[in-house]
Coordinates of C-alpha atoms in Angstrom, one line a residue:
M1 CA 132.5 248.8 172.6
A2 CA 133.3 246.5 169.7
K3 CA 130.4 244.5 168.1
T4 CA 130.6 240.7 168.4
V5 CA 130.6 238.4 165.4
Y6 CA 130.1 234.6 165.2
L7 CA 131.3 232.3 162.4
G8 CA 131.0 228.5 162.5
I9 CA 133.5 226.4 160.6
T10 CA 135.1 222.9 160.5
G11 CA 138.6 224.2 159.9
D12 CA 139.9 221.0 158.5
I13 CA 140.9 222.5 155.1
I14 CA 141.7 226.2 155.2
H15 CA 141.2 227.6 151.7
P16 CA 140.9 231.2 150.2
G17 CA 137.1 231.1 150.7
I18 CA 137.5 230.6 154.5
I19 CA 140.2 233.3 154.7
N20 CA 137.9 235.7 152.9
I21 CA 134.9 235.1 155.2
I22 CA 137.2 235.6 158.2
K23 CA 138.4 238.9 156.8
E24 CA 134.9 240.1 156.3
G25 CA 133.8 239.0 159.7
A26 CA 136.7 240.8 161.4
K27 CA 135.6 244.0 159.7
L28 CA 132.3 243.9 161.6
G29 CA 133.8 243.4 165.1
D30 CA 135.5 240.9 167.4
L31 CA 135.2 237.6 165.5
T32 CA 134.5 234.4 167.5
V33 CA 135.0 231.2 165.5
G34 CA 132.8 228.3 166.6
L35 CA 135.0 225.3 165.6
L36 CA 132.9 222.2 165.1
T37 CA 134.0 219.3 167.2
D38 CA 134.6 215.8 165.7
S39 CA 131.3 214.6 167.1
A40 CA 129.5 217.6 165.5
I41 CA 131.0 216.9 162.1
V42 CA 131.1 213.1 161.9
S43 CA 127.4 212.4 161.5
H44 CA 127.2 214.6 158.4
K45 CA 130.7 214.4 156.9
R46 CA 133.8 212.3 157.1
L47 CA 135.9 212.4 160.3
P48 CA 138.2 215.4 159.9
Y49 CA 141.8 214.7 158.9
L50 CA 143.0 216.9 161.8
T51 CA 142.0 216.5 165.4
Y52 CA 140.0 219.3 167.1
E53 CA 143.1 220.5 168.9
Q54 CA 145.1 220.6 165.7
R55 CA 142.4 222.5 163.9
K56 CA 142.0 224.9 166.9
D57 CA 145.7 225.7 166.8
V58 CA 145.5 226.6 163.1
V59 CA 142.4 228.7 163.3
E60 CA 143.6 230.6 166.4
N61 CA 146.6 231.8 164.5
I62 CA 144.6 233.2 161.5
K63 CA 144.7 237.0 161.4
G64 CA 141.3 238.4 162.3
V65 CA 140.2 235.6 164.7
A66 CA 139.7 237.0 168.2
K67 CA 138.6 233.8 169.9
V68 CA 137.9 230.1 169.1
I69 CA 135.2 228.1 171.0
P70 CA 133.9 224.6 170.4
Q71 CA 130.7 224.1 168.5
E72 CA 129.4 220.9 169.9
E73 CA 126.4 220.5 167.5
W74 CA 126.0 220.6 163.7
S75 CA 123.5 223.5 164.1
Y76 CA 124.9 227.0 164.9
V77 CA 121.9 227.9 167.0
P78 CA 122.9 226.5 170.5
N79 CA 126.2 228.6 170.4
L80 CA 124.3 231.6 169.0
K81 CA 121.8 231.6 171.9
K82 CA 124.7 231.2 174.4
I83 CA 126.8 234.2 173.2
K84 CA 124.1 236.3 171.5
P85 CA 126.4 237.9 168.9
D86 CA 125.6 241.2 167.1
F87 CA 126.4 239.4 163.7
M88 CA 126.3 235.9 162.5
I89 CA 128.4 235.5 159.3
H90 CA 128.1 232.8 156.6
G91 CA 128.7 232.2 152.9
D92 CA 125.6 232.7 150.8
D93 CA 125.8 229.2 149.3
W94 CA 123.8 227.9 152.3
K95 CA 120.6 229.4 150.7
T96 CA 120.4 226.4 148.3
N97 CA 122.5 223.6 149.7
Y98 CA 122.0 221.1 152.6
L99 CA 122.3 223.9 155.2
S100 CA 119.2 225.7 154.0
K101 CA 117.1 224.4 156.9
I102 CA 119.8 225.5 159.5
R103 CA 119.9 228.9 157.7
D104 CA 116.2 229.4 158.5
E105 CA 116.8 228.4 162.1
V106 CA 119.7 230.9 162.4
F107 CA 117.6 233.8 161.1
E108 CA 114.8 232.9 163.6
A109 CA 117.3 232.7 166.5
M110 CA 119.1 236.0 165.7
K111 CA 115.8 237.9 165.7
E112 CA 115.4 237.1 169.4
W113 CA 118.0 239.7 170.4
G114 CA 118.0 241.8 167.3
G115 CA 121.1 240.3 165.8
Q116 CA 121.9 240.4 162.1
V117 CA 122.8 237.6 159.7
V118 CA 125.5 238.7 157.1
E119 CA 125.8 236.5 154.0
I120 CA 129.1 236.8 152.2
P121 CA 129.2 235.9 148.4
Y122 CA 130.5 232.4 147.9
T123 CA 134.1 232.3 146.7
Q124 CA 133.8 230.9 143.2
G125 CA 136.1 228.0 142.1
I126 CA 136.5 226.7 145.7
N127 CA 134.7 223.5 146.7
S128 CA 135.7 222.3 150.2
S129 CA 134.0 218.9 149.7
A130 CA 135.9 218.4 146.4
L131 CA 139.2 219.4 148.2
A132 CA 138.5 216.8 150.9
D133 CA 137.8 214.1 148.2
N134 CA 141.1 215.0 146.5
A135 CA 142.9 214.6 149.8
S136 CA 141.2 211.3 150.2
S137 CA 142.4 210.1 146.8
I138 CA 146.0 211.0 147.8
G139 CA 145.7 208.6 150.7
T140 CA 146.7 208.7 154.3
T141 CA 149.5 207.9 156.6
P142 CA 149.9 205.0 159.1
D143 CA 149.8 207.5 162.0
V144 CA 146.6 209.3 160.9
R145 CA 144.8 206.0 160.0
R146 CA 145.9 204.3 163.3
A147 CA 144.5 207.1 165.4
A148 CA 141.2 207.4 163.6
L149 CA 139.4 204.5 165.4
R150 CA 139.9 206.1 168.9
R151 CA 138.7 209.4 167.5
L152 CA 135.6 207.8 166.0
I153 CA 134.7 206.0 169.2
A154 CA 134.9 209.3 171.1
A155 CA 132.9 211.2 168.5
K156 CA 130.1 208.8 167.4
P157 CA 127.4 206.9 169.3
I158 CA 128.1 203.9 167.1
V159 CA 131.1 203.1 164.9
R160 CA 130.1 201.1 161.9
I161 CA 132.7 198.5 160.6
M162 CA 132.4 196.3 157.5
E163 CA 134.4 193.3 156.6
A164 CA 136.9 193.7 153.8
H165 CA 138.9 190.8 152.2
S166 CA 140.5 192.5 149.2
G167 CA 141.4 195.9 147.8
L168 CA 138.2 196.0 145.8
S169 CA 135.9 195.2 148.7
G170 CA 137.9 197.9 150.7
L171 CA 137.2 200.5 148.0
I172 CA 133.5 199.7 148.0
I173 CA 133.4 200.2 151.8
E174 CA 135.5 203.4 151.5
N175 CA 133.0 204.9 149.1
A176 CA 129.6 203.5 150.0
E177 CA 127.2 206.1 151.5
V178 CA 123.4 206.6 151.9
T179 CA 121.7 209.9 152.6
K180 CA 119.1 209.7 155.3
D181 CA 117.1 212.3 157.3
D182 CA 119.7 212.4 160.1
G183 CA 122.7 212.8 157.7
I184 CA 124.9 210.7 155.5
H185 CA 125.5 207.2 156.6
R186 CA 128.9 205.6 155.8
F187 CA 131.1 202.8 157.1
D188 CA 133.6 204.1 159.5
G189 CA 136.2 201.4 159.0
M190 CA 137.0 197.9 158.0
W191 CA 137.3 194.5 159.6
S192 CA 140.1 192.2 158.4
S193 CA 138.7 188.8 159.2
S194 CA 140.8 185.7 159.3
L195 CA 137.7 183.7 158.2
T196 CA 136.9 185.8 155.1
D197 CA 140.6 186.4 154.2
S198 CA 141.3 182.6 154.2
T199 CA 138.0 181.7 152.5
S200 CA 138.6 184.3 149.7
K201 CA 141.9 182.5 149.1
G202 CA 140.1 179.1 149.1
K203 CA 141.9 178.0 152.3
P204 CA 140.6 176.8 155.6
D205 CA 140.2 179.2 158.5
I206 CA 143.0 178.0 160.7
E207 CA 145.5 179.8 162.8
A208 CA 148.3 178.3 160.8
V209 CA 147.7 181.1 158.3
D210 CA 150.4 183.4 159.7
L211 CA 150.6 187.2 159.9
T212 CA 153.0 187.4 157.0
T213 CA 150.4 185.7 154.7
R214 CA 147.6 187.9 156.1
M215 CA 149.7 191.0 155.6
Q216 CA 149.5 190.5 151.8
S217 CA 145.7 191.0 151.8
L218 CA 146.0 193.8 154.4
T219 CA 148.6 195.6 152.2
D220 CA 146.2 195.5 149.2
I221 CA 143.5 197.2 151.4
L222 CA 145.9 199.7 153.0
E223 CA 147.2 200.9 149.7
C224 CA 143.9 201.9 148.2
T225 CA 141.8 203.0 151.3
T226 CA 142.1 205.6 154.1
K227 CA 139.7 204.3 156.8
P228 CA 140.8 202.6 160.0
I229 CA 141.2 198.8 160.1
I230 CA 140.5 196.4 162.9
Y231 CA 142.5 193.2 162.6
D232 CA 141.1 189.8 163.6
G233 CA 144.0 188.3 165.6
D234 CA 142.3 185.0 166.5
T235 CA 144.0 183.8 169.7
G236 CA 147.1 185.9 169.1
D237 CA 149.1 182.7 169.5
I238 CA 151.6 182.6 172.4
A239 CA 152.5 185.8 174.2
E240 CA 155.9 186.1 172.5
H241 CA 154.3 185.8 169.0
F242 CA 151.6 188.3 170.0
V243 CA 154.2 190.9 170.8
F244 CA 155.5 190.6 167.2
T245 CA 151.9 190.9 165.8
V246 CA 151.2 194.1 167.8
R247 CA 154.4 195.7 166.6
T248 CA 153.8 194.8 163.0
L249 CA 150.2 195.9 162.9
E250 CA 150.9 199.1 164.7
R251 CA 153.8 200.0 162.4
N252 CA 151.5 199.5 159.3
G253 CA 148.8 201.8 160.6
I254 CA 146.2 199.2 161.8
S255 CA 144.0 200.7 164.5
A256 CA 143.3 197.7 166.6
V257 CA 143.7 193.9 167.0
I258 CA 141.1 191.7 168.6
I259 CA 142.2 188.5 170.3
E260 CA 140.0 185.8 171.7
D261 CA 140.4 183.8 175.0
K262 CA 140.9 180.4 173.3
K263 CA 144.0 178.3 173.0
G264 CA 145.1 175.4 170.9
L265 CA 144.4 174.7 167.2
K266 CA 141.6 177.0 166.0
K267 CA 138.1 175.8 165.6
N268 CA 135.8 178.4 164.2
S269 CA 133.0 179.2 166.6
L270 CA 130.5 179.3 163.8
F271 CA 130.4 175.5 163.9
G272 CA 128.6 175.8 167.3
T273 CA 129.1 174.4 170.8
E274 CA 129.4 170.9 169.5
V275 CA 132.9 171.9 168.3
K276 CA 134.6 172.5 171.7
Q277 CA 137.7 174.5 172.0
E278 CA 139.6 175.0 175.2
L279 CA 139.5 178.5 176.7
A280 CA 142.6 180.2 178.0
S281 CA 142.6 180.7 181.7
E282 CA 142.2 184.2 183.0
E283 CA 145.9 184.3 183.9
E284 CA 147.0 183.2 180.5
F285 CA 144.7 185.6 178.6
C286 CA 145.6 188.6 180.8
H287 CA 149.3 187.9 180.5
K288 CA 149.1 188.0 176.7
I289 CA 147.1 191.2 176.8
S290 CA 149.6 192.8 179.2
E291 CA 152.6 191.8 177.0
G292 CA 150.9 193.2 174.0
K293 CA 150.3 196.5 175.7
K294 CA 153.9 196.7 176.8
A295 CA 155.0 196.1 173.2
Q296 CA 153.1 198.9 171.5
V297 CA 154.8 202.2 170.8
T298 CA 151.9 204.6 170.3
K299 CA 148.9 205.4 172.5
D300 CA 146.6 205.1 169.5
F301 CA 146.8 201.4 168.9
M302 CA 144.1 199.3 170.6
I303 CA 144.1 195.7 171.9
I304 CA 140.5 194.4 172.3
A305 CA 139.7 191.3 174.3
R306 CA 137.2 188.9 172.6
I307 CA 135.3 187.0 175.3
E308 CA 134.2 183.5 174.2
E309 CA 132.7 182.2 177.4
I310 CA 129.0 182.5 176.3
I311 CA 129.8 180.7 173.0
A312 CA 131.5 177.9 175.1
G313 CA 128.4 177.4 177.2
Y314 CA 129.4 179.5 180.3
T315 CA 127.2 182.1 182.0
V316 CA 127.1 185.8 181.4
D317 CA 128.6 186.4 184.8
E318 CA 131.5 184.1 184.0
A319 CA 132.0 186.1 180.7
L320 CA 131.9 189.3 182.7
K321 CA 134.5 188.1 185.1
K322 CA 136.9 187.3 182.2
A323 CA 136.1 190.7 180.6
F324 CA 136.8 192.7 183.8
A325 CA 140.1 190.9 184.3
A326 CA 141.1 191.7 180.7
V327 CA 140.4 195.4 181.2
K328 CA 142.4 195.4 184.4
A329 CA 145.3 193.8 182.4
G330 CA 145.2 196.7 179.9
A331 CA 142.6 195.7 177.2
D332 CA 141.3 198.9 175.5
G333 CA 137.9 197.3 174.9
V334 CA 136.0 194.0 174.9
M335 CA 134.1 192.1 172.2
I336 CA 131.4 189.7 173.4
H337 CA 130.1 186.8 171.2
S338 CA 127.0 184.7 171.3
K339 CA 125.1 182.3 169.0
D340 CA 121.8 183.0 170.8
K341 CA 119.5 184.6 168.2
S342 CA 117.5 186.4 170.9
G343 CA 120.5 188.5 171.7
M344 CA 119.3 188.7 175.3
D345 CA 122.6 187.3 176.8
I346 CA 124.5 190.0 174.9
K347 CA 122.1 192.7 176.2
E348 CA 122.6 191.4 179.7
F349 CA 126.4 191.4 179.3
C350 CA 126.5 194.9 177.9
Q351 CA 124.3 196.4 180.7
K352 CA 126.2 194.7 183.5
F353 CA 129.6 195.7 181.9
R354 CA 128.4 199.3 181.6
A355 CA 127.5 199.4 185.3
E356 CA 131.2 198.6 186.0
Y357 CA 132.9 200.5 183.2
K358 CA 131.3 203.6 181.7
Q359 CA 133.8 204.4 179.0
V360 CA 135.6 201.1 178.0
P361 CA 134.4 200.4 174.4
I362 CA 132.1 197.3 173.8
V363 CA 132.4 195.7 170.3
L364 CA 129.5 193.6 169.0
V365 CA 129.2 191.3 166.0
P366 CA 125.4 190.9 165.5
T367 CA 125.4 188.3 162.9
T368 CA 123.0 185.9 164.6
Y369 CA 120.9 188.5 166.4
N370 CA 120.7 190.9 163.4
Q371 CA 117.1 191.9 164.1
F372 CA 118.4 194.7 166.3
T373 CA 119.3 198.1 164.8
E374 CA 122.5 200.0 165.5
K375 CA 120.6 202.4 167.7
E376 CA 119.2 199.6 169.8
L377 CA 122.6 198.1 170.2
A378 CA 124.0 201.5 171.2
D379 CA 121.3 201.8 173.8
W380 CA 122.6 198.5 175.3
G381 CA 126.0 200.2 175.7
A382 CA 127.7 199.1 172.4
N383 CA 130.3 201.4 170.8
V384 CA 131.4 199.4 167.7
I385 CA 129.3 197.2 165.4
I386 CA 131.2 194.8 163.1
Y387 CA 129.5 193.3 160.0
A388 CA 131.9 190.5 160.0
N389 CA 131.5 188.5 156.8
H390 CA 128.8 190.0 154.7
M391 CA 130.9 191.3 151.7
L392 CA 132.3 187.8 151.1
R393 CA 128.9 186.1 151.6
A394 CA 127.3 188.5 149.2
S395 CA 130.0 188.0 146.5
Y396 CA 129.8 184.2 146.5
P397 CA 126.2 183.7 145.3
A398 CA 126.5 186.5 142.7
M399 CA 129.6 184.9 141.2
K400 CA 128.2 181.4 141.4
K401 CA 125.0 182.5 139.6
C402 CA 127.0 184.3 136.9
A403 CA 129.2 181.2 136.2
E404 CA 126.2 178.8 136.1
T405 CA 124.2 181.1 133.8
I406 CA 127.1 181.3 131.3
L407 CA 127.4 177.5 131.4
Q408 CA 123.7 177.1 130.8
A409 CA 123.4 179.6 128.0
E410 CA 126.8 178.9 126.4
R411 CA 127.3 182.7 126.1
S412 CA 127.5 185.8 128.4
L413 CA 124.5 187.8 127.1
E414 CA 122.2 186.4 129.8
V415 CA 124.5 187.7 132.6
N416 CA 124.5 191.3 131.4
D417 CA 122.0 192.3 134.1
L418 CA 124.0 190.5 136.8
C419 CA 127.2 192.4 136.0
M420 CA 128.0 196.1 136.5
P421 CA 129.9 197.9 133.7
I422 CA 133.7 197.4 134.1
K423 CA 134.1 201.2 133.7
Q424 CA 132.0 201.7 136.8
I425 CA 134.3 199.4 138.8
L426 CA 137.4 201.1 137.5
E427 CA 136.1 204.5 138.5
L428 CA 136.5 203.3 142.1
I429 CA 140.2 202.8 141.7
P430 CA 142.4 205.9 142.3
G431 CA 144.4 207.0 139.3
T432 CA 142.2 205.1 136.8
K433 CA 140.1 208.1 135.6

């Protein structure tokens, strides 16, 4: 009877090192490949370029692979304990890299049934992380980018979105990362806000700023980044205009549009309840959503309903009624807003919405109730967190201080510590190095 062999891989980029380790594994017996799922990968690395099914199709057709099974966790141990292979095979580079702790756990697990860990010499000159970075620098396609948001929502407990209002702010979001005990934290995508886009141009935040004008800023971001983008569609205008917006955004690779249940000339809700704006009726709002869903071509694009009832002074239950109607009309998710700093109305909404809809995504913008962590918001039932205007708000005081300091000193020496080297900024831009 043939021996059993286990190998865990992501399978996103197949390079000579992967082929070599598969060859060596097949020599030992029947090779089962544990293919990491999106959710297993995404808390430690970027979302794979290929979906799980695409990666599975590739790996199944590599000579030497007997079977492919999903590996649902970053650690190999759960699958090892399930199938109890005679051999576990891995490259020897894990002795010194970020997998060293998992290596110890694997050795301990394999001892339980007398299995053996076989370490294959690392293939020199191949760096899968560098290959992934190179692929990122090449860019992405509208189809891949558009589909990424749905994949992220399915794979992660919380999808983290940051506002971008220019190509440079988009590049910062694309590259920012922090290493923590539970893995590498990154922003998963970008929010194209009508407020920050218009403000960065020195113009008022009114709906008269049309899609054609907004597309100029969107194109700047699209051309130099790869992560999914959620578009702030304000009210979406009349249904006939919203159909055009959906088709334009979808064609350009935007993942989602969020439209609010207001009507008439826009009044930004940041000004508070003293600035009243008429809400669209349930029938009007649902009709617009329905027409938008009919207009889209792909299954990937999302239309998310932004519910403004709480901001307008209505009850949580009235907000829920509008949200439920929006979902029935075809909305792919709901965003709920509030100016209450306690966040308790948002928590109540999320919990009651989850009791009715277990899987429909909830989007939160915790600008006023920012004392809650992403994990706490996820526990309420949230799927997507948008940091809606922080990049622009951070840039203004920094630029203002720089300008005033130069005026005061009548030279630029005093702002050296306020400014990063231009070379460091240029290194963010693909093709500059």
